[in-house]
Short mmCIF file of C-alpha atoms in Angstrom, two decimals:
data_model
loop_
_atom_site.label_atom_id
_atom_site.label_comp_id
_atom_site.label_asym_id
_atom_site.label_seq_id
_atom_site.Cartn_x
_atom_site.Cartn_y
_atom_site.Cartn_z
CA UNK A 1 75.07 66.08 -9.14
CA UNK A 2 72.91 65.66 -12.23
CA UNK A 3 75.79 66.94 -14.41
CA UNK A 4 78.01 64.28 -12.79
CA UNK A 5 75.45 61.69 -13.75
CA UNK A 6 75.53 62.73 -17.39
CA UNK A 7 79.32 62.41 -17.53
CA UNK A 8 79.59 59.23 -15.52
CA UNK A 9 78.99 56.63 -18.27
CA UNK A 10 82.00 58.05 -20.20
CA UNK A 11 84.07 58.19 -17.03
CA UNK A 12 83.00 54.63 -16.24
CA UNK A 13 83.92 53.32 -19.67
CA UNK A 14 87.39 54.91 -19.50
CA UNK A 15 87.97 53.62 -15.95
CA UNK A 16 86.82 50.15 -16.90
CA UNK A 17 89.08 50.02 -19.95
CA UNK A 18 92.06 51.01 -17.80
CA UNK A 19 91.41 48.05 -15.52
CA UNK A 20 90.19 45.56 -18.11
CA UNK A 21 93.55 45.56 -19.87
CA UNK A 22 94.94 43.61 -16.90
CA UNK A 23 92.25 40.91 -16.96
CA UNK A 24 94.58 38.34 -18.46
CA UNK A 25 96.59 35.64 -16.77
CA UNK A 26 99.90 36.92 -18.21
CA UNK A 27 99.57 40.44 -16.76
CA UNK A 28 101.69 41.39 -13.76
CA UNK A 29 100.01 40.76 -10.42
CA UNK A 30 100.95 44.21 -9.14
CA UNK A 31 98.90 45.80 -11.95
CA UNK A 32 95.99 43.54 -11.21
CA UNK A 33 96.10 44.52 -7.52
CA UNK A 34 96.06 48.17 -8.59
CA UNK A 35 93.14 47.56 -10.94
CA UNK A 36 91.16 45.89 -8.13
CA UNK A 37 91.55 49.08 -6.08
CA UNK A 38 90.60 51.22 -9.08
CA UNK A 39 87.44 49.20 -9.70
CA UNK A 40 86.45 49.43 -6.05
CA UNK A 41 86.65 53.22 -6.38
CA UNK A 42 84.65 53.15 -9.62
CA UNK A 43 81.96 51.05 -7.98
CA UNK A 44 81.92 53.41 -5.00
CA UNK A 45 81.48 56.41 -7.30
CA UNK A 46 78.59 54.66 -9.06
CA UNK A 47 77.05 53.92 -5.68
CA UNK A 48 77.27 57.58 -4.60
CA UNK A 49 75.59 58.74 -7.81
CA UNK A 50 72.99 55.98 -7.46
CA UNK A 51 72.05 57.21 -4.00
CA UNK A 52 71.63 60.68 -5.41
CA UNK A 53 69.31 59.29 -8.12
CA UNK A 54 67.40 57.36 -5.45
CA UNK A 55 66.92 60.57 -3.46
CA UNK A 56 65.41 62.17 -6.56
CA UNK A 57 63.29 59.03 -7.14
CA UNK A 58 64.87 58.77 -10.59
CA UNK A 59 64.41 55.03 -11.06
CA UNK A 60 65.86 54.69 -14.54
CA UNK A 61 69.15 56.34 -13.58
CA UNK A 62 69.26 54.55 -10.23
CA UNK A 63 68.95 51.20 -12.03
CA UNK A 64 71.50 52.21 -14.68
CA UNK A 65 74.00 53.15 -11.97
CA UNK A 66 73.29 49.91 -10.13
CA UNK A 67 74.08 48.04 -13.36
CA UNK A 68 77.38 49.91 -13.80
CA UNK A 69 78.31 49.49 -10.14
CA UNK A 70 77.61 45.75 -10.33
CA UNK A 71 79.55 45.36 -13.58
CA UNK A 72 82.59 47.11 -12.01
CA UNK A 73 82.36 44.64 -9.12
CA UNK A 74 82.16 41.75 -11.62
CA UNK A 75 85.42 42.83 -13.24
CA UNK A 76 86.98 43.30 -9.80
CA UNK A 77 86.04 39.71 -8.93
CA UNK A 78 87.57 38.50 -12.19
CA UNK A 79 90.87 40.24 -11.39
CA UNK A 80 90.78 38.83 -7.86
CA UNK A 81 90.43 35.40 -9.46
CA UNK A 82 93.66 35.90 -11.44
CA UNK A 83 95.48 37.11 -8.34
CA UNK A 84 94.26 34.13 -6.30
CA UNK A 85 95.32 31.72 -9.05
CA UNK A 86 98.80 33.21 -9.08
CA UNK A 87 98.98 32.81 -5.30
CA UNK A 88 97.84 29.17 -5.63
CA UNK A 89 94.56 29.81 -3.82
CA UNK A 90 92.48 27.80 -6.29
CA UNK A 91 89.35 27.53 -4.14
CA UNK A 92 89.21 31.28 -3.59
CA UNK A 93 89.89 31.84 -7.30
CA UNK A 94 86.88 29.67 -8.11
CA UNK A 95 84.67 31.65 -5.72
CA UNK A 96 85.82 34.93 -7.28
CA UNK A 97 84.97 33.64 -10.76
CA UNK A 98 81.49 32.57 -9.64
CA UNK A 99 80.99 36.02 -8.06
CA UNK A 100 82.09 37.65 -11.31
CA UNK A 101 79.65 35.51 -13.32
CA UNK A 102 76.75 36.22 -10.94
CA UNK A 103 77.45 39.95 -10.83
CA UNK A 104 77.75 40.28 -14.60
CA UNK A 105 74.40 38.51 -15.07
CA UNK A 106 72.79 40.65 -12.37
CA UNK A 107 74.09 43.83 -14.02
CA UNK A 108 72.67 42.75 -17.39
CA UNK A 109 69.25 42.29 -15.81
CA UNK A 110 69.39 45.59 -13.92
CA UNK A 111 69.41 47.95 -16.90
CA UNK A 112 69.93 47.96 -20.66
CA UNK A 113 72.95 50.26 -20.19
CA UNK A 114 74.87 47.05 -19.42
CA UNK A 115 73.82 45.31 -22.67
CA UNK A 116 77.22 45.88 -24.37
CA UNK A 117 78.73 43.71 -21.62
CA UNK A 118 76.79 40.59 -22.63
CA UNK A 119 79.80 39.10 -24.49
CA UNK A 120 81.93 39.84 -21.41
CA UNK A 121 79.52 37.88 -19.24
CA UNK A 122 79.60 34.94 -21.65
CA UNK A 123 83.41 35.09 -21.62
CA UNK A 124 83.35 34.59 -17.84
CA UNK A 125 81.45 31.35 -18.36
CA UNK A 126 83.95 30.22 -21.00
CA UNK A 127 86.77 31.03 -18.59
CA UNK A 128 85.36 28.52 -16.14
CA UNK A 129 86.03 25.72 -18.62
CA UNK A 130 89.44 26.99 -19.68
CA UNK A 131 90.94 27.73 -16.27
CA UNK A 132 89.35 25.10 -14.03
CA UNK A 133 88.80 21.35 -14.31
CA UNK A 134 85.17 20.13 -14.39
CA UNK A 135 83.60 20.22 -10.93
CA UNK A 136 80.80 18.39 -9.18
CA UNK A 137 78.30 20.25 -7.06
CA UNK A 138 75.91 19.46 -4.25
CA UNK A 139 72.38 20.54 -4.99
CA UNK A 140 69.76 20.58 -2.23
CA UNK A 141 66.04 20.27 -2.91
CA UNK A 142 64.25 22.08 -0.08
CA UNK A 143 60.68 22.91 0.86
CA UNK A 144 60.32 26.51 1.98
CA UNK A 145 57.52 27.49 4.32
CA UNK A 146 57.93 31.23 4.31
CA UNK A 147 59.99 33.59 2.19
CA UNK A 148 59.77 37.31 1.72
CA UNK A 149 60.69 40.01 -0.76
CA UNK A 150 63.92 41.81 0.22
CA UNK A 151 62.49 45.18 -0.84
CA UNK A 152 59.05 45.39 0.74
CA UNK A 153 59.18 42.44 3.21
CA UNK A 154 55.89 41.07 1.94
CA UNK A 155 55.52 37.35 1.22
CA UNK A 156 57.48 36.71 -2.00
CA UNK A 157 55.06 36.34 -4.92
CA UNK A 158 52.37 38.44 -3.26
CA UNK A 159 53.99 41.81 -3.91
CA UNK A 160 54.81 43.41 -7.25
CA UNK A 161 58.56 42.71 -7.09
CA UNK A 162 60.37 39.96 -8.99
CA UNK A 163 63.62 38.40 -7.78
CA UNK A 164 66.63 39.42 -9.88
CA UNK A 165 65.06 42.62 -11.17
CA UNK A 166 66.17 46.09 -10.10
CA UNK A 167 63.80 48.57 -8.49
CA UNK A 168 64.96 52.10 -7.71
CA UNK A 169 68.60 51.04 -7.71
CA UNK A 170 68.24 47.91 -5.57
CA UNK A 171 67.94 44.26 -6.54
CA UNK A 172 64.93 42.30 -5.40
CA UNK A 173 65.90 39.00 -3.79
CA UNK A 174 63.83 36.29 -2.19
CA UNK A 175 64.77 35.91 1.47
CA UNK A 176 64.02 32.46 2.88
CA UNK A 177 62.86 32.63 6.48
CA UNK A 178 61.68 29.13 7.08
CA UNK A 179 62.92 25.97 5.36
CA UNK A 180 60.50 23.18 6.33
CA UNK A 181 62.65 20.30 5.21
CA UNK A 182 65.41 19.14 2.90
CA UNK A 183 63.92 16.65 0.43
CA UNK A 184 67.13 15.60 -1.27
CA UNK A 185 70.75 16.44 -1.85
CA UNK A 186 71.94 15.52 -5.33
CA UNK A 187 75.32 15.61 -7.01
CA UNK A 188 74.92 17.65 -10.19
CA UNK A 189 77.07 19.17 -12.93
CA UNK A 190 75.04 22.37 -13.38
CA UNK A 191 73.74 23.82 -10.09
CA UNK A 192 72.19 27.22 -9.49
CA UNK A 193 74.97 28.09 -7.07
CA UNK A 194 78.40 26.96 -8.20
CA UNK A 195 79.94 27.71 -4.82
CA UNK A 196 78.43 24.50 -3.45
CA UNK A 197 81.15 22.38 -5.01
CA UNK A 198 82.51 19.06 -3.80
CA UNK A 199 85.69 19.85 -1.85
CA UNK A 200 87.26 16.40 -1.87
CA UNK A 201 86.97 13.23 -3.93
CA UNK A 202 88.50 9.87 -3.10
CA UNK A 203 90.02 7.78 -5.87
CA UNK A 204 90.41 4.01 -5.92
CA UNK A 205 93.40 4.06 -3.56
CA UNK A 206 91.30 5.90 -0.94
CA UNK A 207 93.34 9.10 -1.15
CA UNK A 208 91.17 12.21 -0.87
CA UNK A 209 92.00 14.88 -3.38
CA UNK A 210 90.96 18.46 -4.04
CA UNK A 211 89.09 18.35 -7.40
CA UNK A 212 90.52 21.78 -8.31
CA UNK A 213 94.22 21.20 -7.64
CA UNK A 214 94.30 17.39 -7.43
CA UNK A 215 96.42 17.80 -4.32
CA UNK A 216 95.85 15.47 -1.41
CA UNK A 217 93.59 16.87 1.30
CA UNK A 218 93.49 15.86 4.93
CA UNK A 219 90.23 14.93 6.65
CA UNK A 220 88.57 18.09 7.96
CA UNK A 221 90.47 20.25 5.48
CA UNK A 222 88.19 21.92 2.93
CA UNK A 223 90.70 21.73 0.12
CA UNK A 224 92.04 24.77 -1.73
CA UNK B 1 53.66 10.56 -25.15
CA UNK B 2 53.33 12.53 -28.36
CA UNK B 3 56.05 14.89 -29.56
CA UNK B 4 54.52 18.03 -31.06
CA UNK B 5 57.50 20.34 -31.47
CA UNK B 6 60.99 19.03 -32.02
CA UNK B 7 64.19 20.75 -30.84
CA UNK B 8 66.51 17.80 -31.41
CA UNK B 9 66.02 15.49 -28.46
CA UNK B 10 64.06 18.19 -26.63
CA UNK B 11 60.87 20.10 -27.28
CA UNK B 12 57.15 19.97 -26.50
CA UNK B 13 55.47 16.72 -25.60
CA UNK B 14 51.84 15.96 -24.85
CA UNK B 15 50.44 13.50 -22.33
CA UNK B 16 47.16 12.80 -20.55
CA UNK B 17 46.60 14.55 -17.22
CA UNK B 18 44.33 13.96 -14.26
CA UNK B 19 40.85 15.52 -14.10
CA UNK B 20 41.84 18.81 -12.47
CA UNK B 21 38.50 19.81 -10.80
CA UNK B 22 37.99 16.26 -9.54
CA UNK B 23 41.51 16.08 -8.10
CA UNK B 24 41.16 19.54 -6.54
CA UNK B 25 37.92 18.50 -4.84
CA UNK B 26 39.44 15.22 -3.69
CA UNK B 27 42.22 17.20 -1.95
CA UNK B 28 39.84 19.81 -0.54
CA UNK B 29 41.20 22.64 -2.70
CA UNK B 30 39.30 25.32 -4.56
CA UNK B 31 38.50 24.28 -8.11
CA UNK B 32 40.50 26.41 -10.56
CA UNK B 33 38.90 28.17 -13.48
CA UNK B 34 40.61 30.31 -16.09
CA UNK B 35 44.32 30.62 -15.40
CA UNK B 36 45.92 28.87 -12.42
CA UNK B 37 49.15 27.48 -11.00
CA UNK B 38 48.98 23.81 -10.10
CA UNK B 39 51.17 22.65 -7.20
CA UNK B 40 54.25 20.71 -8.23
CA UNK B 41 52.96 17.52 -6.59
CA UNK B 42 49.26 17.98 -7.43
CA UNK B 43 48.93 14.57 -9.09
CA UNK B 44 50.69 12.51 -6.44
CA UNK B 45 50.03 13.73 -2.88
CA UNK B 46 47.64 11.98 -0.54
CA UNK B 47 46.55 15.06 1.41
CA UNK B 48 46.24 18.79 0.88
CA UNK B 49 48.82 19.43 3.62
CA UNK B 50 51.55 18.00 1.38
CA UNK B 51 50.89 20.35 -1.54
CA UNK B 52 53.71 22.70 -2.53
CA UNK B 53 54.09 25.23 -5.31
CA UNK B 54 57.22 25.44 -7.45
CA UNK B 55 59.56 28.27 -6.51
CA UNK B 56 59.29 29.73 -9.99
CA UNK B 57 55.51 29.56 -9.69
CA UNK B 58 55.69 32.48 -7.26
CA UNK B 59 57.62 34.50 -9.82
CA UNK B 60 55.09 33.58 -12.52
CA UNK B 61 52.32 34.71 -10.16
CA UNK B 62 54.04 38.10 -9.80
CA UNK B 63 54.53 38.35 -13.58
CA UNK B 64 50.83 37.69 -14.20
CA UNK B 65 49.86 40.31 -11.65
CA UNK B 66 52.22 42.78 -13.36
CA UNK B 67 50.54 41.97 -16.71
CA UNK B 68 47.10 42.56 -15.20
CA UNK B 69 46.03 38.91 -15.53
CA UNK B 70 43.60 37.33 -13.13
CA UNK B 71 44.80 34.12 -11.46
CA UNK B 72 42.43 31.51 -10.09
CA UNK B 73 43.96 29.98 -6.96
CA UNK B 74 43.56 26.50 -5.58
CA UNK B 75 44.42 27.70 -2.09
CA UNK B 76 41.94 29.58 0.08
CA UNK B 77 42.46 33.34 0.54
CA UNK B 78 45.10 33.91 3.25
CA UNK B 79 46.23 30.30 2.89
CA UNK B 80 49.97 30.05 2.16
CA UNK B 81 51.35 26.85 0.68
CA UNK B 82 55.05 26.01 0.94
CA UNK B 83 57.27 26.13 -2.12
CA UNK B 84 59.54 23.39 -3.40
CA UNK B 85 62.91 24.73 -4.43
CA UNK B 86 65.24 22.68 -6.59
CA UNK B 87 68.72 24.03 -6.98
CA UNK B 88 69.41 23.89 -10.71
CA UNK B 89 71.03 26.12 -13.30
CA UNK B 90 68.08 25.30 -15.55
CA UNK B 91 64.94 27.45 -15.18
CA UNK B 92 62.42 24.98 -13.78
CA UNK B 93 59.01 26.42 -14.53
CA UNK B 94 55.76 25.60 -12.75
CA UNK B 95 52.66 23.81 -14.03
CA UNK B 96 50.22 26.30 -15.54
CA UNK B 97 46.54 25.37 -15.86
CA UNK B 98 44.38 26.81 -18.66
CA UNK B 99 40.65 26.09 -18.58
CA UNK B 100 38.52 25.40 -21.65
CA UNK B 101 36.43 28.50 -20.99
CA UNK B 102 39.48 30.78 -20.95
CA UNK B 103 40.81 29.20 -24.13
CA UNK B 104 37.56 29.80 -25.97
CA UNK B 105 36.52 33.14 -24.45
CA UNK B 106 39.84 34.94 -24.04
CA UNK B 107 42.63 33.26 -26.02
CA UNK B 108 44.58 36.52 -25.90
CA UNK B 109 44.89 36.20 -22.10
CA UNK B 110 46.45 32.77 -22.61
CA UNK B 111 48.96 34.23 -25.09
CA UNK B 112 49.83 37.04 -22.68
CA UNK B 113 50.14 34.65 -19.70
CA UNK B 114 52.57 32.38 -21.56
CA UNK B 115 54.30 35.26 -23.32
CA UNK B 116 55.29 37.08 -20.12
CA UNK B 117 56.80 33.85 -18.83
CA UNK B 118 58.78 33.32 -22.05
CA UNK B 119 60.07 36.90 -21.98
CA UNK B 120 61.03 36.63 -18.33
CA UNK B 121 63.03 33.45 -18.99
CA UNK B 122 64.83 35.06 -21.94
CA UNK B 123 65.83 37.92 -19.64
CA UNK B 124 66.77 35.47 -16.87
CA UNK B 125 69.48 33.90 -19.07
CA UNK B 126 71.06 37.13 -20.30
CA UNK B 127 74.84 36.79 -20.18
CA UNK B 128 74.81 32.98 -20.15
CA UNK B 129 76.24 31.20 -23.24
CA UNK B 130 73.39 29.89 -25.40
CA UNK B 131 74.48 26.28 -25.09
CA UNK B 132 74.02 26.40 -21.31
CA UNK B 133 70.52 27.91 -21.34
CA UNK B 134 67.80 25.42 -20.43
CA UNK B 135 64.20 25.91 -19.37
CA UNK B 136 61.22 23.69 -18.64
CA UNK B 137 57.52 24.39 -18.31
CA UNK B 138 54.31 22.37 -18.04
CA UNK B 139 50.95 23.62 -19.28
CA UNK B 140 47.80 21.65 -18.45
CA UNK B 141 45.09 22.39 -20.97
CA UNK B 142 41.40 21.59 -20.60
CA UNK B 143 40.08 20.81 -24.05
CA UNK B 144 37.49 19.69 -24.83
CA UNK B 145 35.70 20.58 -21.56
CA UNK B 146 36.31 17.80 -19.02
CA UNK B 147 39.39 16.45 -20.82
CA UNK B 148 42.88 17.34 -19.59
CA UNK B 149 46.23 17.12 -21.33
CA UNK B 150 49.64 18.31 -20.23
CA UNK B 151 52.12 19.81 -22.68
CA UNK B 152 55.63 19.63 -21.31
CA UNK B 153 58.54 21.66 -22.59
CA UNK B 154 62.22 21.21 -21.98
CA UNK B 155 64.88 22.91 -24.05
CA UNK B 156 66.35 26.28 -24.98
CA UNK B 157 64.41 29.23 -23.49
CA UNK B 158 63.55 30.55 -26.98
CA UNK B 159 61.32 27.51 -27.43
CA UNK B 160 58.98 28.88 -24.74
CA UNK B 161 58.01 31.64 -27.16
CA UNK B 162 56.01 28.96 -28.99
CA UNK B 163 54.01 27.99 -25.90
CA UNK B 164 50.83 29.86 -26.86
CA UNK B 165 50.96 28.47 -30.39
CA UNK B 166 51.43 24.91 -29.11
CA UNK B 167 48.42 25.30 -26.80
CA UNK B 168 46.34 26.72 -29.66
CA UNK B 169 47.32 23.83 -31.96
CA UNK B 170 46.33 21.37 -29.27
CA UNK B 171 42.77 22.64 -29.51
CA UNK B 172 42.48 22.16 -33.26
#
């Protein structure tokens, strides 16, 4: 298994290149669908090797494989965005792009092996402005009574883990267990979570429209 | 408000701050010494029950522990204050308190405490276009003893690398 681990970065790079060539709007959808499947396999292979590294308590390799696995999933999300756009599922396309952005950033923080992908991550942010109209987001301000670390289940901040960092091939996240109250909900242009977008806006004639497609939406319909 | 470091319309600004030990006593909190995190609403609440830390304060606490720094807490041992979480793309840092004694006796600890935060924030924004990176941080400095000023930063994360220098210059 250790020999596999040594060869995997090269295998990963070749596999990624094969799929990345279809990450353009003009490419045929059938190739993009194939690349999505290929990236799922690549991510699965990284996951298998990561588990092996975890079993050996090899933290550096476990984190490197987590970074590669997460980057493969980022590219998969990007391709899924193109497919959704072609199928006129704009809302889903947006969600895929946000997933791609979040995964690419997470991969970059997991291990320095992902550093060459920093321009790719920045490209995903540029894509947001090129492919989608500006959006508005709902941003809640909440007071949290109790939250814990996803890795050791201790109160977050009291253990040695830091949210967003990788430890032995797993990301630390802060799990909120008790939200005491919502202090405010604001409309913002730059939220932490871009999936909390406004689904419908009404213009002066009272017609509600989907801010992504500008198509009319019916009450109760969550837009595209 | 005095501007001490200019990053266009953003940067470091200095303003007067409440007497920290007096305010802590008024609220029934432990009086901080050395390095501490002040609750986000420390200046404004009427009672201790309303106090809340910033979400990022908990991360800063973990970073200090990782760096081997000793934190002086306003809360009693085993007491857990809630955290206020604002949903923003910007990194909204907590309010850090630095006592006069720490500044004079162990200025290196102050540099390390602010440096680990700056490095963390740089890492936090990896993969985000530079123009979209924004961070904010407040540092309350006691100097001279019994006098409290707050330096507030808002701007690109790289500006946080100057935090220790700004605090040092405030003393001079």
